[in-house]
Short mmCIF file of C-alpha atoms in Angstrom, two decimals:
data_model
loop_
_atom_site.label_atom_id
_atom_site.label_comp_id
_atom_site.label_asym_id
_atom_site.label_seq_id
_atom_site.Cartn_x
_atom_site.Cartn_y
_atom_site.Cartn_z
CA UNK P 1 -24.85 -9.34 -46.65
CA UNK P 2 -22.50 -6.29 -45.21
CA UNK P 3 -19.77 -6.30 -46.81
CA UNK P 4 -16.40 -5.69 -44.89
CA UNK P 5 -13.04 -5.10 -45.54
CA UNK P 6 -9.01 -5.59 -43.83
CA UNK P 7 -9.69 -2.49 -41.12
CA UNK P 8 -13.01 -4.08 -39.91
CA UNK P 9 -12.93 -7.48 -40.17
CA UNK P 10 -9.72 -6.62 -37.60
CA UNK P 11 -11.96 -4.06 -35.31
CA UNK P 12 -13.84 -6.99 -34.85
CA UNK P 13 -11.39 -9.71 -34.30
CA UNK P 14 -9.84 -7.23 -30.75
CA UNK P 15 -13.83 -6.55 -30.55
CA UNK P 16 -14.58 -9.83 -29.74
CA UNK P 17 -11.46 -10.54 -27.40
CA UNK P 18 -12.42 -7.38 -25.00
CA UNK P 19 -15.67 -8.78 -24.99
CA UNK P 20 -14.64 -12.21 -24.42
CA UNK P 21 -12.35 -10.73 -21.50
CA UNK P 22 -15.17 -8.48 -19.94
CA UNK P 23 -16.90 -12.25 -19.55
CA UNK P 24 -13.80 -12.79 -17.03
CA UNK P 25 -13.18 -10.18 -14.95
CA UNK P 26 -16.84 -8.41 -14.42
CA UNK P 27 -17.66 -9.76 -11.53
CA UNK P 28 -20.44 -11.39 -13.19
CA UNK P 29 -24.56 -11.09 -12.30
CA UNK P 30 -27.18 -12.32 -10.53
CA UNK P 31 -29.92 -13.10 -13.61
CA UNK P 32 -31.78 -15.12 -11.76
CA UNK P 33 -32.95 -12.00 -9.29
CA UNK P 34 -33.00 -9.69 -12.44
CA UNK P 35 -35.04 -12.00 -14.12
CA UNK P 36 -38.00 -11.94 -11.13
CA UNK P 37 -38.08 -8.45 -11.50
CA UNK P 38 -37.97 -7.64 -15.19
CA UNK P 39 -41.32 -9.51 -14.75
CA UNK P 40 -42.11 -7.76 -11.87
CA UNK P 41 -42.14 -4.68 -13.65
CA UNK P 42 -44.92 -5.78 -15.71
CA UNK P 43 -47.47 -6.13 -12.09
CA UNK P 44 -46.24 -2.15 -12.52
CA UNK P 45 -48.23 -1.34 -15.83
CA UNK P 46 -51.88 -3.79 -15.43
CA UNK P 47 -54.60 -1.52 -16.24
CA UNK P 48 -57.93 -2.42 -14.65
CA UNK P 49 -59.23 -3.94 -11.15
CA UNK P 50 -55.99 -5.91 -9.86
CA UNK P 51 -55.97 -8.80 -8.43
CA UNK P 52 -55.35 -10.59 -5.00
CA UNK P 53 -51.13 -11.73 -5.24
CA UNK P 54 -51.26 -8.32 -7.59
CA UNK P 55 -47.22 -8.04 -5.05
CA UNK P 56 -46.39 -3.84 -6.55
CA UNK P 57 -48.28 -2.60 -3.21
CA UNK P 58 -48.46 0.79 -3.86
CA UNK P 59 -50.56 0.24 -7.30
CA UNK P 60 -54.34 0.03 -6.54
CA UNK P 61 -57.05 -0.71 -9.52
CA UNK P 62 -57.56 2.32 -12.12
CA UNK P 63 -59.95 2.69 -15.57
CA UNK P 64 -61.88 0.13 -14.37
CA UNK P 65 -65.13 1.42 -16.55
CA UNK P 66 -63.12 1.24 -20.45
CA UNK P 67 -65.22 0.41 -22.95
CA UNK P 68 -68.39 2.16 -21.08
CA UNK P 69 -69.44 3.97 -23.16
CA UNK P 70 -68.87 1.77 -26.92
CA UNK P 71 -70.85 -0.62 -24.79
CA UNK P 72 -68.05 -2.66 -24.46
CA UNK P 73 -65.88 -4.30 -21.07
CA UNK P 74 -62.10 -3.51 -22.01
CA UNK P 75 -60.95 -3.74 -18.72
CA UNK P 76 -57.41 -5.12 -18.27
CA UNK P 77 -54.35 -4.95 -20.91
CA UNK P 78 -50.39 -3.08 -20.10
CA UNK P 79 -50.09 0.74 -19.82
CA UNK P 80 -47.65 0.74 -22.42
CA UNK P 81 -45.17 3.42 -20.77
CA UNK P 82 -45.02 5.93 -18.36
CA UNK P 83 -48.26 7.52 -19.51
CA UNK P 84 -52.12 5.90 -18.96
CA UNK P 85 -52.99 5.27 -22.29
CA UNK P 86 -54.00 1.00 -23.82
CA UNK P 87 -52.59 1.25 -27.19
CA UNK P 88 -53.05 -1.85 -28.89
CA UNK P 89 -50.72 -2.14 -31.39
CA UNK P 90 -47.52 -2.10 -28.54
CA UNK P 91 -49.41 -3.80 -26.10
CA UNK P 92 -49.68 -6.70 -28.40
CA UNK P 93 -46.75 -6.88 -29.35
CA UNK P 94 -45.87 -6.59 -26.05
CA UNK P 95 -47.43 -9.98 -25.26
CA UNK P 96 -46.54 -11.88 -28.96
CA UNK P 97 -42.42 -11.50 -27.07
CA UNK P 98 -43.94 -12.49 -23.63
CA UNK P 99 -44.98 -15.59 -25.21
CA UNK P 100 -41.82 -16.51 -27.63
CA UNK P 101 -39.88 -15.87 -24.05
CA UNK P 102 -41.61 -18.29 -22.54
CA UNK P 103 -41.48 -20.92 -25.68
CA UNK P 104 -38.27 -21.05 -26.52
CA UNK P 105 -36.88 -20.70 -22.85
CA UNK P 106 -39.73 -20.93 -20.13
CA UNK P 107 -37.99 -24.14 -19.41
CA UNK P 108 -34.76 -22.47 -17.27
CA UNK P 109 -36.98 -19.61 -15.91
CA UNK P 110 -37.60 -22.38 -12.36
CA UNK P 111 -39.76 -20.93 -10.02
CA UNK P 112 -40.65 -17.25 -12.58
CA UNK P 113 -42.41 -19.61 -15.43
CA UNK P 114 -45.46 -18.76 -12.83
CA UNK P 115 -45.57 -15.11 -12.84
CA UNK P 116 -44.37 -15.22 -16.64
CA UNK P 117 -47.48 -17.07 -17.79
CA UNK P 118 -49.36 -14.83 -15.65
CA UNK P 119 -47.94 -12.14 -17.03
CA UNK P 120 -48.95 -13.31 -20.80
CA UNK P 121 -52.10 -14.59 -20.02
CA UNK P 122 -52.92 -10.45 -18.27
CA UNK P 123 -51.93 -10.10 -21.84
CA UNK P 124 -54.79 -12.26 -23.58
CA UNK P 125 -57.22 -11.93 -21.30
CA UNK P 126 -57.41 -8.16 -22.32
CA UNK P 127 -56.98 -9.10 -26.57
CA UNK P 128 -59.58 -11.21 -26.79
CA UNK P 129 -62.05 -8.16 -24.51
CA UNK P 130 -60.11 -5.50 -27.43
CA UNK P 131 -61.46 -8.97 -30.20
CA UNK P 132 -64.67 -10.37 -29.29
CA UNK P 133 -66.81 -8.49 -32.33
CA UNK P 134 -64.06 -9.37 -34.86
CA UNK P 135 -66.99 -11.37 -35.78
CA UNK P 136 -68.87 -8.32 -36.55
CA UNK P 137 -66.40 -6.59 -38.70
CA UNK P 138 -64.67 -4.99 -35.61
CA UNK P 139 -61.48 -4.67 -33.10
CA UNK P 140 -60.84 -1.64 -30.01
CA UNK P 141 -57.61 -1.02 -30.73
CA UNK P 142 -56.44 1.44 -28.09
CA UNK P 143 -58.98 2.73 -24.83
CA UNK P 144 -57.49 7.16 -23.06
CA UNK P 145 -57.23 9.86 -26.02
CA UNK P 146 -53.33 10.22 -26.03
CA UNK P 147 -53.83 14.16 -26.59
CA UNK P 148 -56.15 14.13 -23.25
CA UNK P 149 -53.61 12.06 -21.70
CA UNK P 150 -50.26 13.74 -22.15
CA UNK P 151 -52.33 17.91 -21.36
CA UNK P 152 -51.67 16.08 -17.05
CA UNK P 153 -49.50 14.46 -14.95
CA UNK P 154 -51.89 12.02 -13.28
CA UNK P 155 -51.67 8.09 -10.88
CA UNK P 156 -53.26 6.09 -13.35
CA UNK P 157 -55.74 5.76 -10.27
CA UNK P 158 -56.87 9.29 -10.59
CA UNK P 159 -57.08 9.27 -14.08
CA UNK P 160 -59.79 11.82 -15.36
CA UNK P 161 -58.59 12.00 -18.39
CA UNK P 162 -60.77 11.48 -21.68
CA UNK P 163 -60.60 6.96 -22.05
CA UNK P 164 -61.72 7.24 -25.36
CA UNK P 165 -62.41 4.22 -27.56
CA UNK P 166 -61.05 3.69 -31.14
CA UNK P 167 -61.59 1.16 -33.24
CA UNK P 168 -60.89 0.01 -36.83
CA UNK P 169 -63.93 -2.41 -38.98
CA UNK P 170 -64.05 -2.79 -43.16
CA UNK P 171 -63.91 0.66 -43.50
CA UNK P 172 -61.75 0.93 -41.38
CA UNK P 173 -58.76 -1.76 -41.34
CA UNK P 174 -55.44 -1.33 -39.15
CA UNK P 175 -54.02 -5.03 -40.63
CA UNK P 176 -51.01 -3.98 -38.72
CA UNK P 177 -52.79 -3.92 -35.73
CA UNK P 178 -54.35 -6.54 -35.98
CA UNK P 179 -52.39 -8.91 -38.00
CA UNK P 180 -49.48 -7.98 -34.92
CA UNK P 181 -52.72 -8.81 -32.12
CA UNK P 182 -53.75 -12.28 -34.29
CA UNK P 183 -49.52 -12.87 -34.16
CA UNK P 184 -49.82 -12.81 -30.10
CA UNK P 185 -53.44 -14.79 -29.69
CA UNK P 186 -51.68 -17.49 -31.43
CA UNK P 187 -48.26 -17.24 -29.74
CA UNK P 188 -49.57 -17.49 -26.77
CA UNK P 189 -52.07 -20.77 -27.77
CA UNK P 190 -48.63 -22.53 -27.98
CA UNK P 191 -47.37 -21.14 -24.38
CA UNK P 192 -51.28 -22.32 -23.05
CA UNK P 193 -51.41 -26.13 -25.58
CA UNK P 194 -49.87 -28.14 -22.88
CA UNK P 195 -51.66 -26.06 -19.54
CA UNK P 196 -55.06 -24.73 -20.25
CA UNK P 197 -56.04 -26.70 -23.29
CA UNK P 198 -58.83 -24.56 -23.80
CA UNK P 199 -57.58 -21.91 -23.42
CA UNK P 200 -55.92 -22.06 -25.52
CA UNK P 201 -58.31 -22.99 -27.77
CA UNK P 202 -59.93 -19.89 -27.44
CA UNK P 203 -56.79 -17.65 -28.66
CA UNK P 204 -56.25 -20.03 -31.31
CA UNK P 205 -59.56 -19.91 -33.33
CA UNK P 206 -59.85 -16.08 -32.47
CA UNK P 207 -56.02 -15.55 -33.48
CA UNK P 208 -58.16 -16.97 -37.10
CA UNK P 209 -60.56 -15.04 -37.76
CA UNK P 210 -58.49 -11.43 -36.40
CA UNK P 211 -56.52 -13.15 -38.70
CA UNK P 212 -58.80 -13.22 -41.88
CA UNK P 213 -60.21 -9.70 -40.89
CA UNK P 214 -56.95 -8.06 -41.06
CA UNK P 215 -56.29 -10.49 -44.61
CA UNK P 216 -59.53 -8.88 -46.10
CA UNK P 217 -60.39 -5.37 -45.09
CA UNK P 218 -55.75 -4.55 -45.30
CA UNK P 219 -54.34 -0.99 -44.56
CA UNK P 220 -52.29 0.90 -42.21
CA UNK P 221 -54.22 1.64 -38.87
CA UNK P 222 -52.85 4.81 -39.32
CA UNK P 223 -54.06 6.19 -42.07
CA UNK P 224 -57.34 5.03 -40.55
CA UNK P 225 -57.07 6.72 -36.41
CA UNK P 226 -53.94 9.53 -37.21
CA UNK P 227 -54.87 11.91 -34.60
CA UNK P 228 -55.32 8.50 -32.01
CA UNK P 229 -52.07 7.06 -32.63
CA UNK P 230 -49.35 9.25 -34.82
CA UNK P 231 -46.97 10.37 -33.16
CA UNK P 232 -47.08 8.24 -30.91
CA UNK P 233 -47.73 4.33 -32.46
CA UNK P 234 -47.89 5.18 -35.64
CA UNK P 235 -47.15 2.46 -38.42
CA UNK P 236 -44.20 4.34 -40.49
CA UNK P 237 -42.79 0.38 -41.82
CA UNK P 238 -46.13 -0.09 -42.98
CA UNK P 239 -48.69 -3.48 -42.60
CA UNK P 240 -47.27 -6.06 -44.82
CA UNK P 241 -44.96 -7.50 -42.54
CA UNK P 242 -47.74 -7.89 -40.31
CA UNK P 243 -49.36 -10.39 -41.57
CA UNK P 244 -46.94 -11.98 -42.85
CA UNK P 245 -44.99 -12.25 -39.19
CA UNK P 246 -49.08 -13.12 -37.90
CA UNK P 247 -49.23 -16.68 -40.65
CA UNK P 248 -46.16 -17.25 -39.46
CA UNK P 249 -46.89 -17.98 -35.89
CA UNK P 250 -49.78 -19.26 -36.78
CA UNK P 251 -48.29 -21.28 -39.16
CA UNK P 252 -45.88 -22.36 -35.53
CA UNK P 253 -49.31 -22.91 -33.53
CA UNK P 254 -51.78 -24.49 -36.44
CA UNK P 255 -49.52 -26.37 -38.39
CA UNK P 256 -51.25 -25.42 -41.41
CA UNK P 257 -50.89 -26.31 -44.37
CA UNK P 258 -52.60 -22.66 -45.04
CA UNK P 259 -50.03 -20.77 -43.28
CA UNK P 260 -47.52 -22.15 -45.52
CA UNK P 261 -48.46 -21.66 -48.66
CA UNK P 262 -49.53 -18.00 -47.35
CA UNK P 263 -46.06 -17.36 -46.26
CA UNK P 264 -44.54 -18.70 -49.38
CA UNK P 265 -47.57 -16.80 -51.59
CA UNK P 266 -47.11 -13.82 -49.79
CA UNK P 267 -42.50 -13.09 -49.77
CA UNK P 268 -42.23 -10.62 -52.12
CA UNK P 269 -45.83 -9.35 -51.98
CA UNK P 270 -45.28 -8.48 -48.60
CA UNK P 271 -41.35 -7.90 -49.08
CA UNK P 272 -39.46 -10.55 -46.61
CA UNK P 273 -36.48 -9.23 -47.21
CA UNK P 274 -36.67 -5.44 -46.45
CA UNK P 275 -34.66 -3.96 -43.27
CA UNK P 276 -34.26 -7.06 -42.69
CA UNK P 277 -32.39 -5.26 -39.58
CA UNK P 278 -36.09 -4.48 -37.39
CA UNK P 279 -37.97 -5.35 -34.69
CA UNK P 280 -39.50 -3.61 -32.89
CA UNK P 281 -43.33 -2.97 -32.79
CA UNK P 282 -43.34 -0.92 -35.56
CA UNK P 283 -41.53 -3.78 -37.92
CA UNK P 284 -41.46 -7.89 -37.90
CA UNK P 285 -38.55 -7.54 -40.76
CA UNK P 286 -35.85 -9.80 -38.48
CA UNK P 287 -37.96 -11.32 -35.82
CA UNK P 288 -39.85 -13.23 -38.81
CA UNK P 289 -37.24 -14.61 -40.65
CA UNK P 290 -35.16 -15.96 -37.52
CA UNK P 291 -38.91 -17.31 -36.24
CA UNK P 292 -39.43 -19.11 -39.78
CA UNK P 293 -35.86 -19.97 -39.48
CA UNK P 294 -35.80 -22.33 -37.36
CA UNK P 295 -37.81 -24.46 -39.30
CA UNK P 296 -34.76 -24.56 -42.54
CA UNK P 297 -32.11 -25.00 -40.29
CA UNK P 298 -34.08 -27.89 -38.65
CA UNK P 299 -33.81 -29.44 -42.44
CA UNK P 300 -38.27 -29.33 -41.66
CA UNK P 301 -39.11 -27.24 -44.35
CA UNK P 302 -36.68 -26.27 -47.05
CA UNK P 303 -39.10 -24.46 -49.24
CA UNK P 304 -38.52 -20.91 -46.20
CA UNK P 305 -34.95 -20.97 -47.36
CA UNK P 306 -35.02 -17.57 -48.36
CA UNK P 307 -35.93 -16.55 -44.69
CA UNK P 308 -32.99 -18.60 -43.90
CA UNK P 309 -30.31 -16.59 -45.71
CA UNK P 310 -32.64 -12.89 -44.49
CA UNK P 311 -32.08 -14.89 -41.00
CA UNK P 312 -28.03 -14.62 -42.28
CA UNK P 313 -27.77 -11.32 -44.08
CA UNK P 314 -30.16 -10.14 -40.42
CA UNK P 315 -27.13 -11.51 -38.33
CA UNK P 316 -24.41 -10.18 -40.30
CA UNK P 317 -24.70 -7.00 -40.22
CA UNK P 318 -25.56 -6.60 -35.99
CA UNK P 319 -21.98 -8.36 -35.48
CA UNK P 320 -19.25 -5.39 -34.20
CA UNK P 321 -16.86 -4.43 -37.17
CA UNK P 322 -19.51 -4.52 -39.91
CA UNK P 323 -19.77 -1.30 -40.66
CA UNK P 324 -23.72 -0.80 -41.46
CA UNK P 325 -25.75 2.54 -41.40
CA UNK P 326 -28.91 1.01 -39.34
CA UNK P 327 -26.77 -0.76 -36.18
CA UNK P 328 -23.55 0.59 -34.39
CA UNK P 329 -22.63 0.11 -31.44
CA UNK P 330 -21.54 3.15 -28.37
CA UNK P 331 -18.00 3.06 -26.82
CA UNK P 332 -19.57 0.82 -24.33
CA UNK P 333 -20.13 -1.57 -26.31
CA UNK P 334 -24.27 -1.04 -26.64
CA UNK P 335 -26.29 -1.58 -29.40
CA UNK P 336 -27.24 1.73 -31.58
CA UNK P 337 -30.32 2.99 -33.78
CA UNK P 338 -31.08 5.95 -34.05
CA UNK P 339 -35.00 6.69 -32.78
CA UNK P 340 -36.01 6.93 -28.82
CA UNK P 341 -36.07 4.73 -26.40
CA UNK P 342 -33.32 3.51 -27.55
CA UNK P 343 -33.20 -0.25 -25.42
CA UNK P 344 -36.25 -1.41 -27.90
CA UNK P 345 -34.34 -2.39 -30.43
CA UNK P 346 -30.90 -3.65 -27.89
CA UNK P 347 -33.03 -6.40 -26.34
CA UNK P 348 -35.22 -7.40 -29.42
CA UNK P 349 -32.30 -7.60 -31.43
CA UNK P 350 -30.03 -8.97 -29.11
CA UNK P 351 -33.28 -12.02 -28.52
CA UNK P 352 -33.32 -13.15 -31.76
CA UNK P 353 -29.09 -13.17 -31.53
CA UNK P 354 -29.64 -15.46 -28.48
CA UNK P 355 -32.69 -17.73 -30.17
CA UNK P 356 -31.20 -17.99 -33.17
CA UNK P 357 -28.57 -18.90 -31.31
CA UNK P 358 -29.58 -21.36 -29.91
CA UNK P 359 -31.91 -22.46 -33.62
CA UNK P 360 -28.05 -22.78 -34.77
CA UNK P 361 -26.56 -24.55 -32.27
CA UNK P 362 -29.33 -27.66 -32.20
CA UNK P 363 -28.85 -28.42 -36.47
CA UNK P 364 -24.55 -27.74 -36.03
CA UNK P 365 -24.50 -24.42 -37.63
CA UNK P 366 -22.94 -21.44 -38.24
CA UNK P 367 -23.16 -18.38 -40.25
CA UNK P 368 -20.44 -17.17 -43.06
CA UNK P 369 -20.58 -13.16 -42.45
CA UNK P 370 -17.18 -12.28 -45.06
CA UNK P 371 -13.84 -14.09 -43.74
CA UNK P 372 -16.59 -13.94 -40.28
CA UNK P 373 -17.46 -16.86 -39.43
CA UNK P 374 -20.48 -16.48 -37.02
CA UNK P 375 -20.70 -19.60 -34.36
CA UNK P 376 -23.25 -19.93 -30.93
CA UNK P 377 -21.23 -19.06 -29.08
CA UNK P 378 -20.41 -15.42 -30.50
CA UNK P 379 -23.78 -14.72 -31.58
CA UNK P 380 -24.84 -16.01 -26.92
CA UNK P 381 -21.79 -13.71 -26.00
CA UNK P 382 -22.69 -11.27 -27.78
CA UNK P 383 -26.32 -11.24 -26.98
CA UNK P 384 -24.78 -11.70 -23.41
CA UNK P 385 -22.82 -8.38 -23.39
CA UNK P 386 -26.32 -6.48 -24.44
CA UNK P 387 -27.95 -7.16 -21.10
CA UNK P 388 -24.43 -7.06 -19.22
CA UNK P 389 -24.37 -3.15 -20.13
CA UNK P 390 -28.36 -3.34 -18.81
CA UNK P 391 -27.24 -4.29 -15.46
CA UNK P 392 -24.17 -2.31 -14.74
CA UNK P 393 -21.66 -3.41 -17.06
CA UNK P 394 -21.12 -0.29 -18.88
CA UNK P 395 -18.95 3.15 -18.25
CA UNK P 396 -21.48 4.46 -16.15
CA UNK P 397 -21.73 1.72 -14.12
CA UNK P 398 -25.47 1.49 -13.32
CA UNK P 399 -28.32 -0.17 -14.47
CA UNK P 400 -30.42 0.83 -16.49
CA UNK P 401 -33.08 -1.52 -15.01
CA UNK P 402 -35.27 -0.47 -12.23
CA UNK P 403 -35.16 -1.76 -8.65
CA UNK P 404 -31.16 -3.74 -9.78
CA UNK P 405 -27.68 -3.79 -8.28
CA UNK P 406 -26.69 -0.25 -6.59
CA UNK P 407 -26.88 2.27 -8.82
CA UNK P 408 -29.62 2.94 -11.03
CA UNK P 409 -32.82 5.09 -11.92
CA UNK P 410 -34.36 7.80 -10.21
CA UNK P 411 -36.58 9.94 -11.73
CA UNK P 412 -37.87 8.07 -14.34
CA UNK P 413 -41.24 8.72 -16.53
CA UNK P 414 -43.60 7.55 -15.07
CA UNK P 415 -45.86 9.26 -13.80
CA UNK P 416 -48.18 6.44 -10.98
CA UNK P 417 -43.64 6.07 -9.95
CA UNK P 418 -43.13 9.84 -9.97
CA UNK P 419 -46.52 10.59 -7.82
CA UNK P 420 -47.44 10.23 -4.01
CA UNK P 421 -49.11 6.60 -3.69
CA UNK P 422 -52.96 6.24 -3.13
CA UNK P 423 -52.21 4.40 0.34
CA UNK P 424 -49.63 7.78 0.90
CA UNK P 425 -51.71 10.14 -0.81
CA UNK P 426 -55.57 9.25 -0.31
CA UNK P 427 -56.64 11.94 -1.70
CA UNK P 428 -57.32 13.04 -5.86
CA UNK P 429 -54.34 14.34 -7.18
CA UNK P 430 -55.39 16.63 -10.09
CA UNK P 431 -53.87 16.71 -13.85
CA UNK P 432 -51.52 20.16 -13.90
CA UNK P 433 -51.48 18.96 -9.52
CA UNK P 434 -48.83 16.42 -9.95
CA UNK P 435 -46.53 18.50 -12.65
CA UNK P 436 -44.21 19.88 -9.18
CA UNK P 437 -43.96 15.89 -8.95
CA UNK P 438 -42.96 15.82 -12.61
CA UNK P 439 -40.24 18.47 -12.65
CA UNK P 440 -38.95 17.04 -8.53
CA UNK P 441 -35.78 16.56 -8.31
CA UNK P 442 -36.08 14.45 -5.95
CA UNK P 443 -36.08 11.02 -7.13
CA UNK P 444 -39.45 8.78 -7.08
CA UNK P 445 -41.78 7.38 -4.60
CA UNK P 446 -42.46 4.70 -6.25
CA UNK P 447 -40.11 1.67 -7.01
CA UNK P 448 -40.77 0.32 -10.79
CA UNK P 449 -38.80 -2.21 -9.63
CA UNK P 450 -38.45 -4.52 -12.89
CA UNK P 451 -38.22 -1.07 -15.43
CA UNK P 452 -36.19 -1.31 -17.64
CA UNK P 453 -35.33 3.03 -18.86
CA UNK P 454 -34.74 3.20 -22.82
CA UNK P 455 -31.40 4.48 -21.75
CA UNK P 456 -29.11 6.47 -24.07
CA UNK P 457 -29.87 7.40 -27.29
CA UNK P 458 -26.47 8.83 -28.78
CA UNK P 459 -23.57 7.15 -28.71
CA UNK P 460 -21.62 8.39 -25.86
CA UNK P 461 -23.46 6.15 -23.58
CA UNK P 462 -24.21 9.49 -21.50
CA UNK P 463 -27.83 9.03 -19.79
CA UNK P 464 -30.34 12.16 -18.03
CA UNK P 465 -32.20 10.70 -15.91
CA UNK P 466 -34.44 13.56 -15.17
CA UNK P 467 -38.21 12.87 -15.48
CA UNK P 468 -38.34 15.62 -19.20
CA UNK P 469 -36.37 13.04 -20.91
CA UNK P 470 -38.63 10.50 -21.69
CA UNK P 471 -36.99 8.92 -24.62
CA UNK P 472 -33.71 8.28 -22.05
CA UNK P 473 -36.01 7.78 -18.52
CA UNK P 474 -39.15 6.15 -20.13
CA UNK P 475 -39.64 2.12 -19.79
CA UNK P 476 -41.82 0.73 -22.06
CA UNK P 477 -44.07 -3.73 -21.31
CA UNK P 478 -42.09 -3.62 -24.81
CA UNK P 479 -38.27 -2.81 -23.74
CA UNK P 480 -39.60 -6.00 -21.41
CA UNK P 481 -40.85 -8.48 -22.74
CA UNK P 482 -37.84 -9.64 -25.35
CA UNK P 483 -35.62 -8.81 -21.97
CA UNK P 484 -37.07 -11.51 -19.59
CA UNK P 485 -35.79 -14.98 -22.12
CA UNK P 486 -32.45 -14.01 -22.57
CA UNK P 487 -32.37 -13.47 -18.42
CA UNK P 488 -34.61 -16.40 -18.52
CA UNK P 489 -31.88 -18.18 -20.58
CA UNK P 490 -28.25 -16.39 -18.11
CA UNK P 491 -29.43 -17.48 -15.64
CA UNK P 492 -29.28 -20.84 -16.71
CA UNK P 493 -25.95 -20.92 -18.84
CA UNK P 494 -23.76 -18.04 -16.87
#
């Protein structure tokens, strides 16, 4: 647990007061509108043959032959960000977080629940294809050569770059990407349990098989596929957390005793207590502890009490005023962590703050943090402050969500958005011909509504709104996925 002194406690109290004041003096936000747009973004990231109800009409079918060179159908799924690669690791994490958003907050999504379910299913339909041969010891984890793709600036509809298929197998393991895929399938099985029982059963059964493969053939996929995945989605943190993460979701989805025993038996071996304030596509530790802690708070699983201790430690380490080197705040109040695409940390950590706040509320509990008490209300306010910052309550007075508010990023680092659409420019735009659009100072011609960009990456709350500054201006699916749960909650509890 983070230590504090008198000055830090005082700072924390001042910041808390300021946060509460901000709640009362701002005009508020249309969280329903932001929720609708945040889900709509996923339609702009779709790969494959688009459905008839596609709402972002400037997109067209793309990558409709993915997998053909390997003799499998790997069409569909999501492009992870502003490029045209389908990276399985972040796509699976995106699907897990979309599912968790629906599980915890679907009941307050109103008419947007149907669109959220479609977003989940677009991900799981692809993951089922990618794991169809897991019984033979093969899982497909990526489509597209990143070096070829990143050498071009072209629409997904025009792609003539290499669509190389990458896989893991018994001799070339990838417990991280396979574990995350198992987690995604298990979490989604809960989403569809009552809505589509047959599909739910298919998802859960596949999750079981994929987890067994991940656990039996241990290793990091970046060791097996280094050229293809590094430095893009290289596993820096190790594969151990994904095995625990998958087991936690399988336990939640199946209630099978073997997963409970697996978690207890492997808690220390797989380092559940490591980096407890990290959560994202590469590091699942904070998420593992918060997810498992729900059962402890409900009084059903005291054998998991150490996970709750870790979750409490995570909460204390994120409070403003508590000096912690891994979680800082910008002058404008934004969570800041070292590395690129800072908004991925903001949305993921805020989701955990809100989820844990709800678990504490139902259990009538609080978290003691030295001389300060983290109440459910305080945690909700902290999460809301982050959401409001994204939507415009920041020193620049701009929304970091495309299409929300009057002032938002115009030159996002995104190929399809920045190039003329097929309807506006039917002719093929070649690999290097797109460069003129990349370097143009003009706003993107196609609005990728709902896209949340990487945002400020330093502690000055500055933002360049320029395509070449990809760490700030590129949107990703794993920024938006946890934000959907946050926006759903605040739309019902403004």
